[in-house]
Each structure stands twice: as structure tokens, then as C-alpha cells.
Amino acid sequence: CVGCVWCVGCVWLGGEVLADTKIEPLGAPTPDGRYISFVDWDSGGSLSILDLETKKSRSIIDFNKPGEQAYYSSWSPDGKRIAYLWWEMSEDKPDEYSLSVVDVTGSNSRDLLKSEKLGWIELGNWSSDGRYIIATLSLAESGSQLVRVSTTDGSVQTPNPKHTQHTKHTQH
């Protein structure tokens, strides 16, 4: 569908595009298809982007503590921000997760959603206007929940099944 902010989508880049790189496809391409976000395992789990034309990459967010890393990422519709899952693994406490957003320059990184009650965050798509990100939260006590997270203030909305309507979207 087009423009539905409750849909979660996937992007699969064929092996040909990433054949000459060491990139594991945990990221996503920019809306214009020029770049792809990825986790740079060689640098310890940094969030990075790759120029698909030149095959040159650069780091967006570097993590300093052992056990910290980026994981899934998704571009905003205007290609200026990246949402990403931040993961901190520890041997002496439960893993911590957050949904964060950063400008493509690497500045203005901020957590939208962080809680020790979260078991995992599955990152979905941005809304077409860039105001929301869809995610699935694995909650320690109560299973999973599909949510819409505000990119402005991190507030979380859950769909109300009684009022959710599936409409057929048409392109204009």
C-alpha cells in the first residue's frame, strides 16, 4: 500500500548490488536508492552508510562501550534522518534496546523510545510525512505490540482494532 503508517515493509537488495562489499543487509536504501544504511561489524557495530555508486562508506554513529551496537535501520522519506535500533549487551544485566534517530550527518542523535521493560524492538517503516515510525515492541510481560512512535517527542500510539480500517490505496 502507499502511505499507510501501520504497514511494516521489507526491502531486499539482491546479491548483485552488495556483491563487492562486506555489508550484511540489516539496513535500508535511501528513498532515492543512492545510499544504504548498514551495521559496520569491522568497527564494532557502528551505524554507517554506503554510497552504492562509489562503494565508499562512512560512519554515522560510533559506539564506545563494549557490547554496544546498532542493528536495524530505516531512512526517513526525505533521506535526511535514519532511525535505528541501538542494542547494549551485557553479561551482568539484561540487554537494553532503544529506538533512536540521527541526522545523516551524524548529528542530533536522540532516543525516541527506551525502556528496560522492552525485550526487543523490530523497526518498521516511517510514515510518508516523516512524523512517525512503525515498530513492533516485544514486551517482557505481555508479548508483542505494534506501535506508532512519534519522531517529534517519542510518544507511542497503539492501533485500536475497533477503529482500524483497511482501505484500498490508489496511486494518483
mmCIF file of N, CA, C and O in Angstrom, residues 84-147:
data_model
loop_
_atom_site.group_PDB
_atom_site.id
_atom_site.type_symbol
_atom_site.label_atom_id
_atom_site.label_comp_id
_atom_site.label_asym_id
_atom_site.label_seq_id
_atom_site.Cartn_x
_atom_site.Cartn_y
_atom_site.Cartn_z
ATOM 1 N N TYR A 84 17.213 3.933 13.950
ATOM 2 C CA TYR A 84 17.985 2.704 14.144
ATOM 3 C C TYR A 84 17.700 2.095 15.505
ATOM 4 O O TYR A 84 17.295 2.776 16.442
ATOM 5 N N LEU A 85 17.910 0.798 15.572
ATOM 6 C CA LEU A 85 17.816 0.068 16.828
ATOM 7 C C LEU A 85 19.197 0.101 17.467
ATOM 8 O O LEU A 85 20.189 -0.250 16.828
ATOM 9 N N TRP A 86 19.283 0.566 18.690
ATOM 10 C CA TRP A 86 20.512 0.536 19.471
ATOM 11 C C TRP A 86 20.409 -0.607 20.459
ATOM 12 O O TRP A 86 19.362 -0.815 21.070
ATOM 13 N N TRP A 87 21.475 -1.372 20.597
ATOM 14 C CA TRP A 87 21.461 -2.576 21.416
ATOM 15 C C TRP A 87 22.695 -2.582 22.282
ATOM 16 O O TRP A 87 23.811 -2.452 21.778
ATOM 17 N N GLU A 88 22.509 -2.718 23.597
ATOM 18 C CA GLU A 88 23.645 -2.867 24.507
ATOM 19 C C GLU A 88 23.547 -4.220 25.184
ATOM 20 O O GLU A 88 22.591 -4.499 25.910
ATOM 21 N N MET A 89 24.546 -5.049 24.916
ATOM 22 C CA MET A 89 24.596 -6.377 25.509
ATOM 23 C C MET A 89 25.518 -6.344 26.723
ATOM 24 O O MET A 89 26.552 -5.670 26.708
ATOM 25 N N SER A 90 25.130 -7.062 27.761
ATOM 26 C CA SER A 90 25.925 -7.095 28.975
ATOM 27 C C SER A 90 25.827 -8.477 29.601
ATOM 28 O O SER A 90 24.784 -9.119 29.535
ATOM 29 N N GLU A 91 26.919 -8.910 30.212
ATOM 30 C CA GLU A 91 26.901 -10.219 30.870
ATOM 31 C C GLU A 91 26.263 -10.157 32.247
ATOM 32 O O GLU A 91 25.774 -11.159 32.743
ATOM 33 N N ASP A 92 26.272 -8.976 32.879
ATOM 34 C CA ASP A 92 25.796 -8.891 34.256
ATOM 35 C C ASP A 92 24.440 -8.206 34.425
ATOM 36 O O ASP A 92 23.984 -7.997 35.538
ATOM 37 N N LYS A 93 23.786 -7.848 33.323
ATOM 38 C CA LYS A 93 22.443 -7.271 33.403
ATOM 39 C C LYS A 93 21.705 -7.591 32.102
ATOM 40 O O LYS A 93 22.321 -7.960 31.101
ATOM 41 N N PRO A 94 20.379 -7.437 32.099
ATOM 42 C CA PRO A 94 19.628 -7.716 30.861
ATOM 43 C C PRO A 94 20.046 -6.769 29.727
ATOM 44 O O PRO A 94 20.450 -5.630 29.980
ATOM 45 N N ASP A 95 19.959 -7.255 28.504
ATOM 46 C CA ASP A 95 20.241 -6.408 27.348
ATOM 47 C C ASP A 95 19.294 -5.218 27.342
ATOM 48 O O ASP A 95 18.154 -5.316 27.785
ATOM 49 N N GLU A 96 19.773 -4.082 26.834
ATOM 50 C CA GLU A 96 18.948 -2.890 26.703
ATOM 51 C C GLU A 96 18.811 -2.540 25.234
ATOM 52 O O GLU A 96 19.747 -2.720 24.457
ATOM 53 N N TYR A 97 17.636 -2.019 24.867
ATOM 54 C CA TYR A 97 17.346 -1.655 23.491
ATOM 55 C C TYR A 97 16.730 -0.264 23.455
ATOM 56 O O TYR A 97 16.043 0.133 24.385
ATOM 57 N N SER A 98 16.965 0.444 22.365
ATOM 58 C CA SER A 98 16.268 1.710 22.166
ATOM 59 C C SER A 98 16.054 1.937 20.678
ATOM 60 O O SER A 98 16.796 1.425 19.844
ATOM 61 N N LEU A 99 15.021 2.694 20.379
ATOM 62 C CA LEU A 99 14.759 3.162 19.026
ATOM 63 C C LEU A 99 15.241 4.596 18.999
ATOM 64 O O LEU A 99 14.781 5.434 19.777
ATOM 65 N N SER A 100 16.201 4.883 18.133
ATOM 66 C CA SER A 100 16.826 6.202 18.081
ATOM 67 C C SER A 100 16.772 6.753 16.671
ATOM 68 O O SER A 100 16.564 6.009 15.705
ATOM 69 N N VAL A 101 16.985 8.067 16.554
ATOM 70 C CA VAL A 101 17.014 8.752 15.266
ATOM 71 C C VAL A 101 18.257 9.627 15.234
ATOM 72 O O VAL A 101 18.625 10.236 16.241
ATOM 73 N N VAL A 102 18.892 9.688 14.065
ATOM 74 C CA VAL A 102 20.077 10.526 13.882
ATOM 75 C C VAL A 102 19.998 11.209 12.523
ATOM 76 O O VAL A 102 19.459 10.639 11.570
ATOM 77 N N ASP A 103 20.518 12.436 12.438
ATOM 78 C CA ASP A 103 20.638 13.095 11.146
ATOM 79 C C ASP A 103 21.692 12.358 10.326
ATOM 80 O O ASP A 103 22.631 11.789 10.886
ATOM 81 N N VAL A 104 21.582 12.385 9.017
ATOM 82 C CA VAL A 104 22.506 11.669 8.151
ATOM 83 C C VAL A 104 23.947 12.188 8.297
ATOM 84 O O VAL A 104 24.898 11.490 7.979
ATOM 85 N N THR A 105 24.111 13.381 8.844
ATOM 86 C CA THR A 105 25.443 13.931 9.096
ATOM 87 C C THR A 105 26.079 13.317 10.336
ATOM 88 O O THR A 105 27.264 13.506 10.584
ATOM 89 N N GLY A 106 25.291 12.591 11.124
ATOM 90 C CA GLY A 106 25.770 12.013 12.373
ATOM 91 C C GLY A 106 25.463 12.882 13.582
ATOM 92 O O GLY A 106 25.786 12.526 14.707
ATOM 93 N N SER A 107 24.825 14.013 13.367
ATOM 94 C CA SER A 107 24.498 14.905 14.478
ATOM 95 C C SER A 107 23.061 14.671 14.938
ATOM 96 O O SER A 107 22.276 14.007 14.273
ATOM 97 N N ASN A 108 22.754 15.241 16.078
ATOM 98 C CA ASN A 108 21.397 15.200 16.634
ATOM 99 C C ASN A 108 20.866 13.796 16.874
ATOM 100 O O ASN A 108 19.693 13.519 16.636
ATOM 101 N N SER A 109 21.700 12.882 17.349
ATOM 102 C CA SER A 109 21.207 11.548 17.696
ATOM 103 C C SER A 109 20.410 11.645 18.989
ATOM 104 O O SER A 109 20.828 12.286 19.948
ATOM 105 N N ARG A 110 19.230 11.024 18.975
ATOM 106 C CA ARG A 110 18.405 11.032 20.183
ATOM 107 C C ARG A 110 17.559 9.770 20.252
ATOM 108 O O ARG A 110 17.157 9.211 19.243
ATOM 109 N N ASP A 111 17.329 9.337 21.473
ATOM 110 C CA ASP A 111 16.473 8.185 21.714
ATOM 111 C C ASP A 111 15.021 8.615 21.627
ATOM 112 O O ASP A 111 14.630 9.615 22.232
ATOM 113 N N LEU A 112 14.231 7.868 20.875
ATOM 114 C CA LEU A 112 12.787 8.078 20.852
ATOM 115 C C LEU A 112 12.097 7.200 21.877
ATOM 116 O O LEU A 112 11.119 7.586 22.495
ATOM 117 N N LEU A 113 12.620 5.998 22.035
ATOM 118 C CA LEU A 113 11.962 5.005 22.877
ATOM 119 C C LEU A 113 13.036 4.149 23.530
ATOM 120 O O LEU A 113 13.878 3.564 22.842
ATOM 121 N N LYS A 114 13.017 4.120 24.863
ATOM 122 C CA LYS A 114 13.979 3.301 25.596
ATOM 123 C C LYS A 114 13.333 2.871 26.901
ATOM 124 O O LYS A 114 12.741 3.692 27.591
ATOM 125 N N SER A 115 13.428 1.583 27.192
ATOM 126 C CA SER A 115 12.822 1.089 28.419
ATOM 127 C C SER A 115 13.434 -0.252 28.772
ATOM 128 O O SER A 115 13.696 -1.072 27.904
ATOM 129 N N GLU A 116 13.641 -0.470 30.048
ATOM 130 C CA GLU A 116 14.146 -1.776 30.466
ATOM 131 C C GLU A 116 13.061 -2.853 30.396
ATOM 132 O O GLU A 116 13.340 -4.028 30.507
ATOM 133 N N LYS A 117 11.817 -2.467 30.153
ATOM 134 C CA LYS A 117 10.730 -3.433 30.023
ATOM 135 C C LYS A 117 10.618 -3.998 28.610
ATOM 136 O O LYS A 117 9.846 -4.907 28.361
ATOM 137 N N LEU A 118 11.394 -3.441 27.667
ATOM 138 C CA LEU A 118 11.341 -3.926 26.288
ATOM 139 C C LEU A 118 12.256 -5.123 26.115
ATOM 140 O O LEU A 118 13.404 -5.108 26.550
ATOM 141 N N GLY A 119 11.739 -6.159 25.465
ATOM 142 C CA GLY A 119 12.553 -7.318 25.172
ATOM 143 C C GLY A 119 13.269 -7.179 23.839
ATOM 144 O O GLY A 119 14.360 -7.673 23.648
ATOM 145 N N TRP A 120 12.681 -6.482 22.886
ATOM 146 C CA TRP A 120 13.255 -6.295 21.555
ATOM 147 C C TRP A 120 12.422 -5.242 20.835
ATOM 148 O O TRP A 120 11.242 -5.069 21.145
ATOM 149 N N ILE A 121 13.024 -4.559 19.883
ATOM 150 C CA ILE A 121 12.292 -3.601 19.055
ATOM 151 C C ILE A 121 12.523 -3.979 17.605
ATOM 152 O O ILE A 121 13.671 -4.022 17.159
ATOM 153 N N GLU A 122 11.468 -4.302 16.900
ATOM 154 C CA GLU A 122 11.559 -4.595 15.461
ATOM 155 C C GLU A 122 11.183 -3.323 14.718
ATOM 156 O O GLU A 122 10.054 -2.856 14.796
ATOM 157 N N LEU A 123 12.144 -2.761 14.020
ATOM 158 C CA LEU A 123 11.959 -1.486 13.334
ATOM 159 C C LEU A 123 11.200 -1.679 12.034
ATOM 160 O O LEU A 123 11.535 -2.541 11.227
ATOM 161 N N GLY A 124 10.186 -0.860 11.812
ATOM 162 C CA GLY A 124 9.421 -0.890 10.568
ATOM 163 C C GLY A 124 9.705 0.347 9.732
ATOM 164 O O GLY A 124 10.810 0.893 9.765
ATOM 165 N N ASN A 125 8.722 0.824 9.026
ATOM 166 C CA ASN A 125 8.870 1.973 8.124
ATOM 167 C C ASN A 125 8.496 3.281 8.791
ATOM 168 O O ASN A 125 7.809 3.309 9.798
ATOM 169 N N TRP A 126 8.917 4.375 8.144
ATOM 170 C CA TRP A 126 8.498 5.719 8.514
ATOM 171 C C TRP A 126 7.155 5.999 7.832
ATOM 172 O O TRP A 126 6.858 5.452 6.771
ATOM 173 N N SER A 127 6.381 6.900 8.417
ATOM 174 C CA SER A 127 5.188 7.386 7.723
ATOM 175 C C SER A 127 5.657 8.260 6.565
ATOM 176 O O SER A 127 6.779 8.768 6.560
ATOM 177 N N SER A 128 4.813 8.447 5.570
ATOM 178 C CA SER A 128 5.209 9.201 4.377
ATOM 179 C C SER A 128 5.548 10.658 4.683
ATOM 180 O O SER A 128 6.323 11.280 3.965
ATOM 181 N N ASP A 129 5.016 11.211 5.781
ATOM 182 C CA ASP A 129 5.329 12.588 6.151
ATOM 183 C C ASP A 129 6.499 12.683 7.140
ATOM 184 O O ASP A 129 6.870 13.769 7.556
ATOM 185 N N GLY A 130 7.074 11.550 7.541
ATOM 186 C CA GLY A 130 8.227 11.538 8.438
ATOM 187 C C GLY A 130 7.905 11.800 9.899
ATOM 188 O O GLY A 130 8.806 11.920 10.720
ATOM 189 N N ARG A 131 6.637 11.836 10.247
ATOM 190 C CA ARG A 131 6.248 12.150 11.626
ATOM 191 C C ARG A 131 6.213 10.934 12.546
ATOM 192 O O ARG A 131 6.243 11.091 13.770
ATOM 193 N N TYR A 132 6.155 9.731 11.978
ATOM 194 C CA TYR A 132 6.035 8.514 12.789
ATOM 195 C C TYR A 132 6.914 7.401 12.243
ATOM 196 O O TYR A 132 7.233 7.369 11.057
ATOM 197 N N ILE A 133 7.247 6.486 13.138
ATOM 198 C CA ILE A 133 7.941 5.252 12.770
ATOM 199 C C ILE A 133 7.120 4.100 13.330
ATOM 200 O O ILE A 133 6.689 4.137 14.487
ATOM 201 N N ILE A 134 6.901 3.103 12.519
ATOM 202 C CA ILE A 134 6.191 1.906 12.959
ATOM 203 C C ILE A 134 7.208 0.933 13.538
ATOM 204 O O ILE A 134 8.293 0.752 12.983
ATOM 205 N N ALA A 135 6.859 0.323 14.649
ATOM 206 C CA ALA A 135 7.748 -0.654 15.277
ATOM 207 C C ALA A 135 6.903 -1.728 15.956
ATOM 208 O O ALA A 135 5.728 -1.499 16.277
ATOM 209 N N THR A 136 7.503 -2.870 16.146
ATOM 210 C CA THR A 136 6.888 -3.916 16.950
ATOM 211 C C THR A 136 7.722 -4.044 18.212
ATOM 212 O O THR A 136 8.934 -4.240 18.139
ATOM 213 N N LEU A 137 7.084 -3.897 19.356
ATOM 214 C CA LEU A 137 7.768 -3.994 20.638
ATOM 215 C C LEU A 137 7.512 -5.368 21.229
ATOM 216 O O LEU A 137 6.363 -5.800 21.312
ATOM 217 N N SER A 138 8.564 -6.034 21.640
ATOM 218 C CA SER A 138 8.421 -7.271 22.401
ATOM 219 C C SER A 138 8.492 -6.877 23.866
ATOM 220 O O SER A 138 9.536 -6.435 24.342
ATOM 221 N N LEU A 139 7.377 -7.006 24.540
ATOM 222 C CA LEU A 139 7.281 -6.591 25.929
ATOM 223 C C LEU A 139 7.527 -7.794 26.826
ATOM 224 O O LEU A 139 6.972 -8.871 26.603
ATOM 225 N N ALA A 140 8.349 -7.609 27.832
ATOM 226 C CA ALA A 140 8.760 -8.713 28.696
ATOM 227 C C ALA A 140 7.568 -9.452 29.306
ATOM 228 O O ALA A 140 7.573 -10.670 29.392
ATOM 229 N N GLU A 141 6.536 -8.718 29.726
ATOM 230 C CA GLU A 141 5.413 -9.358 30.410
ATOM 231 C C GLU A 141 4.258 -9.760 29.504
ATOM 232 O O GLU A 141 3.499 -10.647 29.815
ATOM 233 N N SER A 142 4.088 -9.080 28.350
ATOM 234 C CA SER A 142 2.819 -9.263 27.652
ATOM 235 C C SER A 142 2.915 -9.562 26.154
ATOM 236 O O SER A 142 1.981 -9.281 25.428
ATOM 237 N N GLY A 143 3.992 -10.092 25.668
ATOM 238 C CA GLY A 143 4.073 -10.441 24.250
ATOM 239 C C GLY A 143 4.483 -9.260 23.390
ATOM 240 O O GLY A 143 5.228 -8.395 23.819
ATOM 241 N N SER A 144 3.979 -9.197 22.161
ATOM 242 C CA SER A 144 4.374 -8.165 21.200
ATOM 243 C C SER A 144 3.245 -7.177 20.946
ATOM 244 O O SER A 144 2.079 -7.528 21.046
ATOM 245 N N GLN A 145 3.629 -5.962 20.576
ATOM 246 C CA GLN A 145 2.659 -4.915 20.296
ATOM 247 C C GLN A 145 3.146 -4.060 19.132
ATOM 248 O O GLN A 145 4.274 -3.567 19.158
ATOM 249 N N LEU A 146 2.308 -3.886 18.123
ATOM 250 C CA LEU A 146 2.586 -2.974 17.026
ATOM 251 C C LEU A 146 2.307 -1.560 17.513
ATOM 252 O O LEU A 146 1.270 -1.300 18.114
ATOM 253 N N VAL A 147 3.262 -0.639 17.279
ATOM 254 C CA VAL A 147 3.098 0.732 17.756
ATOM 255 C C VAL A 147 3.511 1.727 16.680
ATOM 256 O O VAL A 147 4.228 1.391 15.736
#
